[in-house]
Amino acid sequence: MSYNNTYRVEDPSEWSVEIVGSWLVEIDLQNYVKIFREMKVDGPYLLTALSEEEHSKVLIPDQEDRR
């Protein structure tokens, strides 16, 4: 799959799983694309996870990457 910066022009609450993958690549977290896809993380899920620390620990276990 080819990634681009499509996410920059959309509201994160409307991001698809593919756009979340593009965003991860853009912020240098490409190692997490596969697990985010497997967990079907889209924009609404991502926004919830970012606001709930326990969810973010599951998605990105490496504390350094959760910057």
PDB file of N, CA and C in Angstrom:
ATOM      1  N   MET A   1       0.840  -1.190   0.000  1.00  0.00           N
ATOM      2  CA  MET A   1       0.000   0.000   0.000  1.00  0.00           C
ATOM      3  C   MET A   1       0.876   1.240   0.000  1.00  0.00           C
ATOM      4  N   SER A   2       0.494   2.183  -0.750  1.00  0.00           N
ATOM      5  CA  SER A   2       1.215   3.448  -0.824  1.00  0.00           C
ATOM      6  C   SER A   2       0.602   4.421   0.175  1.00  0.00           C
ATOM      7  N   TYR A   3       1.463   5.088   0.912  1.00  0.00           N
ATOM      8  CA  TYR A   3       0.997   6.043   1.919  1.00  0.00           C
ATOM      9  C   TYR A   3       1.195   7.456   1.406  1.00  0.00           C
ATOM     10  N   ASN A   4       0.315   8.328   1.812  1.00  0.00           N
ATOM     11  CA  ASN A   4       0.467   9.739   1.474  1.00  0.00           C
ATOM     12  C   ASN A   4      -0.049  10.564   2.638  1.00  0.00           C
ATOM     13  N   ASN A   5      -0.041  11.846   2.487  1.00  0.00           N
ATOM     14  CA  ASN A   5      -0.462  12.707   3.600  1.00  0.00           C
ATOM     15  C   ASN A   5      -1.927  13.106   3.508  1.00  0.00           C
ATOM     16  N   THR A   6      -2.770  12.200   3.042  1.00  0.00           N
ATOM     17  CA  THR A   6      -4.198  12.453   2.929  1.00  0.00           C
ATOM     18  C   THR A   6      -4.801  12.906   4.246  1.00  0.00           C
ATOM     19  N   TYR A   7      -4.296  12.372   5.352  1.00  0.00           N
ATOM     20  CA  TYR A   7      -4.865  12.688   6.660  1.00  0.00           C
ATOM     21  C   TYR A   7      -4.828  14.174   6.968  1.00  0.00           C
ATOM     22  N   ARG A   8      -3.940  14.893   6.347  1.00  0.00           N
ATOM     23  CA  ARG A   8      -3.798  16.317   6.666  1.00  0.00           C
ATOM     24  C   ARG A   8      -5.002  17.144   6.236  1.00  0.00           C
ATOM     25  N   VAL A   9      -5.775  16.650   5.305  1.00  0.00           N
ATOM     26  CA  VAL A   9      -6.897  17.435   4.793  1.00  0.00           C
ATOM     27  C   VAL A   9      -8.235  16.975   5.347  1.00  0.00           C
ATOM     28  N   GLU A  10      -8.222  16.023   6.253  1.00  0.00           N
ATOM     29  CA  GLU A  10      -9.477  15.503   6.769  1.00  0.00           C
ATOM     30  C   GLU A  10      -9.561  15.638   8.284  1.00  0.00           C
ATOM     31  N   ASP A  11     -10.770  15.628   8.767  1.00  0.00           N
ATOM     32  CA  ASP A  11     -11.047  15.606  10.198  1.00  0.00           C
ATOM     33  C   ASP A  11     -10.669  14.218  10.732  1.00  0.00           C
ATOM     34  N   PRO A  12      -9.814  14.111  11.755  1.00  0.00           N
ATOM     35  CA  PRO A  12      -9.410  12.794  12.275  1.00  0.00           C
ATOM     36  C   PRO A  12     -10.584  11.893  12.651  1.00  0.00           C
ATOM     37  N   SER A  13     -11.700  12.475  13.024  1.00  0.00           N
ATOM     38  CA  SER A  13     -12.852  11.638  13.373  1.00  0.00           C
ATOM     39  C   SER A  13     -13.431  10.939  12.150  1.00  0.00           C
ATOM     40  N   GLU A  14     -12.969  11.320  10.960  1.00  0.00           N
ATOM     41  CA  GLU A  14     -13.434  10.700   9.717  1.00  0.00           C
ATOM     42  C   GLU A  14     -12.368   9.816   9.073  1.00  0.00           C
ATOM     43  N   TRP A  15     -11.216   9.663   9.714  1.00  0.00           N
ATOM     44  CA  TRP A  15     -10.136   8.860   9.139  1.00  0.00           C
ATOM     45  C   TRP A  15     -10.522   7.395   9.046  1.00  0.00           C
ATOM     46  N   SER A  16     -10.150   6.765   7.950  1.00  0.00           N
ATOM     47  CA  SER A  16     -10.307   5.322   7.773  1.00  0.00           C
ATOM     48  C   SER A  16      -9.079   4.625   8.364  1.00  0.00           C
ATOM     49  N   VAL A  17      -9.114   3.312   8.383  1.00  0.00           N
ATOM     50  CA  VAL A  17      -7.962   2.531   8.841  1.00  0.00           C
ATOM     51  C   VAL A  17      -6.745   2.846   7.968  1.00  0.00           C
ATOM     52  N   GLU A  18      -6.960   2.993   6.664  1.00  0.00           N
ATOM     53  CA  GLU A  18      -5.864   3.289   5.742  1.00  0.00           C
ATOM     54  C   GLU A  18      -5.240   4.656   6.021  1.00  0.00           C
ATOM     55  N   ILE A  19      -6.060   5.632   6.314  1.00  0.00           N
ATOM     56  CA  ILE A  19      -5.543   6.976   6.597  1.00  0.00           C
ATOM     57  C   ILE A  19      -4.768   6.977   7.914  1.00  0.00           C
ATOM     58  N   VAL A  20      -5.240   6.233   8.897  1.00  0.00           N
ATOM     59  CA  VAL A  20      -4.492   6.118  10.156  1.00  0.00           C
ATOM     60  C   VAL A  20      -3.115   5.525   9.867  1.00  0.00           C
ATOM     61  N   GLY A  21      -3.054   4.534   8.979  1.00  0.00           N
ATOM     62  CA  GLY A  21      -1.768   3.951   8.590  1.00  0.00           C
ATOM     63  C   GLY A  21      -0.852   4.979   7.959  1.00  0.00           C
ATOM     64  N   SER A  22      -1.394   5.816   7.096  1.00  0.00           N
ATOM     65  CA  SER A  22      -0.605   6.883   6.467  1.00  0.00           C
ATOM     66  C   SER A  22      -0.068   7.848   7.512  1.00  0.00           C
ATOM     67  N   TRP A  23      -0.902   8.194   8.459  1.00  0.00           N
ATOM     68  CA  TRP A  23      -0.503   9.105   9.533  1.00  0.00           C
ATOM     69  C   TRP A  23       0.630   8.504  10.358  1.00  0.00           C
ATOM     70  N   LEU A  24       0.531   7.219  10.676  1.00  0.00           N
ATOM     71  CA  LEU A  24       1.597   6.561  11.440  1.00  0.00           C
ATOM     72  C   LEU A  24       2.926   6.628  10.704  1.00  0.00           C
ATOM     73  N   VAL A  25       2.902   6.411   9.399  1.00  0.00           N
ATOM     74  CA  VAL A  25       4.128   6.489   8.601  1.00  0.00           C
ATOM     75  C   VAL A  25       4.681   7.907   8.641  1.00  0.00           C
ATOM     76  N   GLU A  26       3.817   8.889   8.488  1.00  0.00           N
ATOM     77  CA  GLU A  26       4.251  10.293   8.483  1.00  0.00           C
ATOM     78  C   GLU A  26       4.892  10.711   9.802  1.00  0.00           C
ATOM     79  N   ILE A  27       4.439  10.137  10.918  1.00  0.00           N
ATOM     80  CA  ILE A  27       5.009  10.515  12.219  1.00  0.00           C
ATOM     81  C   ILE A  27       6.069   9.513  12.680  1.00  0.00           C
ATOM     82  N   ASP A  28       6.575   8.727  11.739  1.00  0.00           N
ATOM     83  CA  ASP A  28       7.681   7.790  11.968  1.00  0.00           C
ATOM     84  C   ASP A  28       7.335   6.667  12.941  1.00  0.00           C
ATOM     85  N   LEU A  29       6.100   6.208  12.893  1.00  0.00           N
ATOM     86  CA  LEU A  29       5.671   5.064  13.702  1.00  0.00           C
ATOM     87  C   LEU A  29       5.186   3.927  12.799  1.00  0.00           C
ATOM     88  N   GLN A  30       5.842   3.758  11.657  1.00  0.00           N
ATOM     89  CA  GLN A  30       5.431   2.749  10.690  1.00  0.00           C
ATOM     90  C   GLN A  30       5.447   1.329  11.257  1.00  0.00           C
ATOM     91  N   ASN A  31       6.195   1.095  12.314  1.00  0.00           N
ATOM     92  CA  ASN A  31       6.222  -0.237  12.930  1.00  0.00           C
ATOM     93  C   ASN A  31       4.864  -0.649  13.484  1.00  0.00           C
ATOM     94  N   TYR A  32       3.972   0.303  13.682  1.00  0.00           N
ATOM     95  CA  TYR A  32       2.672   0.014  14.268  1.00  0.00           C
ATOM     96  C   TYR A  32       1.549  -0.116  13.243  1.00  0.00           C
ATOM     97  N   VAL A  33       1.844   0.108  11.977  1.00  0.00           N
ATOM     98  CA  VAL A  33       0.796   0.060  10.947  1.00  0.00           C
ATOM     99  C   VAL A  33       0.103  -1.301  10.946  1.00  0.00           C
ATOM    100  N   LYS A  34       0.858  -2.370  10.979  1.00  0.00           N
ATOM    101  CA  LYS A  34       0.271  -3.715  10.900  1.00  0.00           C
ATOM    102  C   LYS A  34      -0.684  -3.980  12.065  1.00  0.00           C
ATOM    103  N   ILE A  35      -0.254  -3.699  13.281  1.00  0.00           N
ATOM    104  CA  ILE A  35      -1.122  -3.976  14.433  1.00  0.00           C
ATOM    105  C   ILE A  35      -2.353  -3.064  14.433  1.00  0.00           C
ATOM    106  N   PHE A  36      -2.183  -1.808  14.015  1.00  0.00           N
ATOM    107  CA  PHE A  36      -3.333  -0.911  13.944  1.00  0.00           C
ATOM    108  C   PHE A  36      -4.335  -1.432  12.920  1.00  0.00           C
ATOM    109  N   ARG A  37      -3.835  -1.941  11.790  1.00  0.00           N
ATOM    110  CA  ARG A  37      -4.725  -2.514  10.771  1.00  0.00           C
ATOM    111  C   ARG A  37      -5.439  -3.744  11.317  1.00  0.00           C
ATOM    112  N   GLU A  38      -4.683  -4.619  11.969  1.00  0.00           N
ATOM    113  CA  GLU A  38      -5.278  -5.840  12.526  1.00  0.00           C
ATOM    114  C   GLU A  38      -6.365  -5.517  13.542  1.00  0.00           C
ATOM    115  N   MET A  39      -6.159  -4.442  14.300  1.00  0.00           N
ATOM    116  CA  MET A  39      -7.138  -4.036  15.312  1.00  0.00           C
ATOM    117  C   MET A  39      -8.206  -3.111  14.732  1.00  0.00           C
ATOM    118  N   LYS A  40      -8.105  -2.843  13.422  1.00  0.00           N
ATOM    119  CA  LYS A  40      -9.067  -1.988  12.713  1.00  0.00           C
ATOM    120  C   LYS A  40      -9.199  -0.602  13.363  1.00  0.00           C
ATOM    121  N   VAL A  41      -8.042  -0.011  13.657  1.00  0.00           N
ATOM    122  CA  VAL A  41      -8.024   1.309  14.289  1.00  0.00           C
ATOM    123  C   VAL A  41      -8.301   2.371  13.229  1.00  0.00           C
ATOM    124  N   ASP A  42      -9.442   3.012  13.357  1.00  0.00           N
ATOM    125  CA  ASP A  42      -9.787   4.123  12.478  1.00  0.00           C
ATOM    126  C   ASP A  42      -9.715   5.413  13.299  1.00  0.00           C
ATOM    127  N   GLY A  43     -10.097   6.515  12.705  1.00  0.00           N
ATOM    128  CA  GLY A  43     -10.004   7.805  13.386  1.00  0.00           C
ATOM    129  C   GLY A  43     -10.751   7.885  14.703  1.00  0.00           C
ATOM    130  N   PRO A  44     -12.045   7.518  14.722  1.00  0.00           N
ATOM    131  CA  PRO A  44     -12.771   7.590  15.991  1.00  0.00           C
ATOM    132  C   PRO A  44     -12.146   6.730  17.091  1.00  0.00           C
ATOM    133  N   TYR A  45     -11.708   5.530  16.733  1.00  0.00           N
ATOM    134  CA  TYR A  45     -11.061   4.662  17.725  1.00  0.00           C
ATOM    135  C   TYR A  45      -9.761   5.293  18.202  1.00  0.00           C
ATOM    136  N   LEU A  46      -8.989   5.821  17.264  1.00  0.00           N
ATOM    137  CA  LEU A  46      -7.713   6.443  17.608  1.00  0.00           C
ATOM    138  C   LEU A  46      -7.916   7.616  18.563  1.00  0.00           C
ATOM    139  N   LEU A  47      -8.889   8.456  18.293  1.00  0.00           N
ATOM    140  CA  LEU A  47      -9.146   9.605  19.167  1.00  0.00           C
ATOM    141  C   LEU A  47      -9.528   9.151  20.571  1.00  0.00           C
ATOM    142  N   THR A  48     -10.304   8.090  20.673  1.00  0.00           N
ATOM    143  CA  THR A  48     -10.667   7.542  21.979  1.00  0.00           C
ATOM    144  C   THR A  48      -9.436   6.989  22.679  1.00  0.00           C
ATOM    145  N   ALA A  49      -8.621   6.242  21.933  1.00  0.00           N
ATOM    146  CA  ALA A  49      -7.420   5.634  22.516  1.00  0.00           C
ATOM    147  C   ALA A  49      -6.439   6.687  23.002  1.00  0.00           C
ATOM    148  N   LEU A  50      -6.293   7.754  22.247  1.00  0.00           N
ATOM    149  CA  LEU A  50      -5.363   8.802  22.646  1.00  0.00           C
ATOM    150  C   LEU A  50      -5.814   9.507  23.914  1.00  0.00           C
ATOM    151  N   SER A  51      -7.117   9.519  24.159  1.00  0.00           N
ATOM    152  CA  SER A  51      -7.611  10.188  25.353  1.00  0.00           C
ATOM    153  C   SER A  51      -7.700   9.239  26.554  1.00  0.00           C
ATOM    154  N   GLU A  52      -7.498   7.951  26.320  1.00  0.00           N
ATOM    155  CA  GLU A  52      -7.532   6.975  27.402  1.00  0.00           C
ATOM    156  C   GLU A  52      -6.190   6.258  27.452  1.00  0.00           C
ATOM    157  N   GLU A  53      -5.417   6.525  28.481  1.00  0.00           N
ATOM    158  CA  GLU A  53      -4.041   6.020  28.571  1.00  0.00           C
ATOM    159  C   GLU A  53      -3.942   4.505  28.430  1.00  0.00           C
ATOM    160  N   GLU A  54      -4.870   3.772  28.994  1.00  0.00           N
ATOM    161  CA  GLU A  54      -4.802   2.308  28.911  1.00  0.00           C
ATOM    162  C   GLU A  54      -4.888   1.837  27.463  1.00  0.00           C
ATOM    163  N   HIS A  55      -5.741   2.461  26.662  1.00  0.00           N
ATOM    164  CA  HIS A  55      -5.845   2.088  25.246  1.00  0.00           C
ATOM    165  C   HIS A  55      -4.549   2.402  24.521  1.00  0.00           C
ATOM    166  N   SER A  56      -3.967   3.546  24.793  1.00  0.00           N
ATOM    167  CA  SER A  56      -2.738   3.916  24.091  1.00  0.00           C
ATOM    168  C   SER A  56      -1.594   2.978  24.456  1.00  0.00           C
ATOM    169  N   LYS A  57      -1.578   2.458  25.680  1.00  0.00           N
ATOM    170  CA  LYS A  57      -0.534   1.504  26.081  1.00  0.00           C
ATOM    171  C   LYS A  57      -0.662   0.192  25.318  1.00  0.00           C
ATOM    172  N   VAL A  58      -1.883  -0.210  25.020  1.00  0.00           N
ATOM    173  CA  VAL A  58      -2.098  -1.439  24.255  1.00  0.00           C
ATOM    174  C   VAL A  58      -1.674  -1.236  22.809  1.00  0.00           C
ATOM    175  N   LEU A  59      -2.050  -0.117  22.228  1.00  0.00           N
ATOM    176  CA  LEU A  59      -1.734   0.148  20.824  1.00  0.00           C
ATOM    177  C   LEU A  59      -0.253   0.398  20.607  1.00  0.00           C
ATOM    178  N   ILE A  60       0.356   1.166  21.501  1.00  0.00           N
ATOM    179  CA  ILE A  60       1.779   1.510  21.374  1.00  0.00           C
ATOM    180  C   ILE A  60       2.447   1.224  22.717  1.00  0.00           C
ATOM    181  N   PRO A  61       2.917  -0.020  22.903  1.00  0.00           N
ATOM    182  CA  PRO A  61       3.480  -0.402  24.196  1.00  0.00           C
ATOM    183  C   PRO A  61       4.785   0.299  24.566  1.00  0.00           C
ATOM    184  N   ASP A  62       5.550   0.722  23.593  1.00  0.00           N
ATOM    185  CA  ASP A  62       6.830   1.385  23.860  1.00  0.00           C
ATOM    186  C   ASP A  62       6.579   2.824  24.305  1.00  0.00           C
ATOM    187  N   GLN A  63       6.902   3.113  25.561  1.00  0.00           N
ATOM    188  CA  GLN A  63       6.638   4.444  26.115  1.00  0.00           C
ATOM    189  C   GLN A  63       7.337   5.544  25.322  1.00  0.00           C
ATOM    190  N   GLU A  64       8.524   5.262  24.801  1.00  0.00           N
ATOM    191  CA  GLU A  64       9.252   6.255  23.994  1.00  0.00           C
ATOM    192  C   GLU A  64       8.447   6.650  22.759  1.00  0.00           C
ATOM    193  N   ASP A  65       7.745   5.681  22.164  1.00  0.00           N
ATOM    194  CA  ASP A  65       6.956   5.957  20.967  1.00  0.00           C
ATOM    195  C   ASP A  65       5.656   6.686  21.283  1.00  0.00           C
ATOM    196  N   ARG A  66       5.208   6.645  22.533  1.00  0.00           N
ATOM    197  CA  ARG A  66       3.970   7.335  22.919  1.00  0.00           C
ATOM    198  C   ARG A  66       4.226   8.790  23.280  1.00  0.00           C
ATOM    199  N   ARG A  67       5.147   9.416  22.664  1.00  0.00           N
ATOM    200  CA  ARG A  67       5.527  10.786  22.967  1.00  0.00           C
ATOM    201  C   ARG A  67       4.481  11.793  22.613  1.00  0.00           C
TER     202      ARG A  67
END
